[in-house]
Amino acid sequence: MAASLPQSELVIVRGASHLALLDKPEAINDGLVRLVKRATPGRAALAARWIRERLRRRG
């Protein structure tokens, strides 16, 4: 599945059970941090940010 998704990353957490969040939280957190760093805001988020900044400037 990861190969078919652009910018995806398959993370295999060795030595973890079905409760990987509890077994290996560092590995999960590292993967999530990489995901957030790769994420780019969509068009709606960029438009909302632009509107907020314009309203903020008007005071």
PDB file of C-alpha atoms in Angstrom:
ATOM      1  CA  MET A   1       0.000   0.000   0.000  1.00  0.00           C
ATOM      2  CA  ALA A   2       2.791   2.464   0.883  1.00  0.00           C
ATOM      3  CA  ALA A   3       4.302   2.095  -2.586  1.00  0.00           C
ATOM      4  CA  SER A   4       1.071   3.320  -4.182  1.00  0.00           C
ATOM      5  CA  LEU A   5       0.771   6.452  -2.026  1.00  0.00           C
ATOM      6  CA  PRO A   6       2.871   9.486  -2.954  1.00  0.00           C
ATOM      7  CA  GLN A   7       5.291  10.624  -0.247  1.00  0.00           C
ATOM      8  CA  SER A   8       4.327   7.692   1.964  1.00  0.00           C
ATOM      9  CA  GLU A   9       6.674   5.808   4.233  1.00  0.00           C
ATOM     10  CA  LEU A  10       6.283   2.259   5.457  1.00  0.00           C
ATOM     11  CA  VAL A  11       7.461   1.998   9.051  1.00  0.00           C
ATOM     12  CA  ILE A  12       8.119  -1.466  10.433  1.00  0.00           C
ATOM     13  CA  VAL A  13       8.461  -1.511  14.205  1.00  0.00           C
ATOM     14  CA  ARG A  14      10.421  -4.632  15.040  1.00  0.00           C
ATOM     15  CA  GLY A  15       9.756  -6.284  18.375  1.00  0.00           C
ATOM     16  CA  ALA A  16       6.376  -4.603  18.827  1.00  0.00           C
ATOM     17  CA  SER A  17       3.060  -6.355  19.253  1.00  0.00           C
ATOM     18  CA  HIS A  18      -0.312  -5.053  18.087  1.00  0.00           C
ATOM     19  CA  LEU A  19       0.135  -2.411  20.774  1.00  0.00           C
ATOM     20  CA  ALA A  20       3.113  -0.746  19.108  1.00  0.00           C
ATOM     21  CA  LEU A  21       2.127   2.596  20.618  1.00  0.00           C
ATOM     22  CA  LEU A  22       2.755   1.138  24.060  1.00  0.00           C
ATOM     23  CA  ASP A  23       5.603  -1.227  23.161  1.00  0.00           C
ATOM     24  CA  LYS A  24       7.765   1.173  21.138  1.00  0.00           C
ATOM     25  CA  PRO A  25       6.469   4.735  21.571  1.00  0.00           C
ATOM     26  CA  GLU A  26       9.763   6.279  20.389  1.00  0.00           C
ATOM     27  CA  ALA A  27       9.548   4.538  17.022  1.00  0.00           C
ATOM     28  CA  ILE A  28       5.939   5.623  16.564  1.00  0.00           C
ATOM     29  CA  ASN A  29       6.701   9.202  17.585  1.00  0.00           C
ATOM     30  CA  ASP A  30       9.675   9.367  15.213  1.00  0.00           C
ATOM     31  CA  GLY A  31       7.470   8.232  12.334  1.00  0.00           C
ATOM     32  CA  LEU A  32       4.775  10.758  13.211  1.00  0.00           C
ATOM     33  CA  VAL A  33       7.306  13.592  13.407  1.00  0.00           C
ATOM     34  CA  ARG A  34       8.585  12.699   9.932  1.00  0.00           C
ATOM     35  CA  LEU A  35       5.001  12.625   8.641  1.00  0.00           C
ATOM     36  CA  VAL A  36       4.187  16.057  10.033  1.00  0.00           C
ATOM     37  CA  LYS A  37       7.398  17.522   8.613  1.00  0.00           C
ATOM     38  CA  ARG A  38       6.494  16.171   5.142  1.00  0.00           C
ATOM     39  CA  ALA A  39       2.902  17.384   5.278  1.00  0.00           C
ATOM     40  CA  THR A  40       2.027  20.412   3.214  1.00  0.00           C
ATOM     41  CA  PRO A  41      -1.065  22.511   3.792  1.00  0.00           C
ATOM     42  CA  GLY A  42      -3.840  22.137   1.265  1.00  0.00           C
ATOM     43  CA  ARG A  43      -5.378  24.960  -0.740  1.00  0.00           C
ATOM     44  CA  ALA A  44      -8.185  25.554   1.796  1.00  0.00           C
ATOM     45  CA  ALA A  45      -5.712  25.786   4.683  1.00  0.00           C
ATOM     46  CA  LEU A  46      -3.569  28.267   2.763  1.00  0.00           C
ATOM     47  CA  ALA A  47      -6.627  30.383   1.929  1.00  0.00           C
ATOM     48  CA  ALA A  48      -7.767  30.361   5.561  1.00  0.00           C
ATOM     49  CA  ARG A  49      -4.289  31.401   6.715  1.00  0.00           C
ATOM     50  CA  TRP A  50      -4.256  34.254   4.170  1.00  0.00           C
ATOM     51  CA  ILE A  51      -7.674  35.476   5.352  1.00  0.00           C
ATOM     52  CA  ARG A  52      -6.655  35.324   9.032  1.00  0.00           C
ATOM     53  CA  GLU A  53      -3.500  37.324   8.338  1.00  0.00           C
ATOM     54  CA  ARG A  54      -5.421  39.959   6.367  1.00  0.00           C
ATOM     55  CA  LEU A  55      -7.991  40.325   9.151  1.00  0.00           C
ATOM     56  CA  ARG A  56      -5.254  40.514  11.778  1.00  0.00           C
ATOM     57  CA  ARG A  57      -3.504  43.325   9.876  1.00  0.00           C
ATOM     58  CA  ARG A  58      -6.712  45.352   9.722  1.00  0.00           C
ATOM     59  CA  GLY A  59      -6.961  45.142  13.501  1.00  0.00           C
TER      60      GLY A  59
END
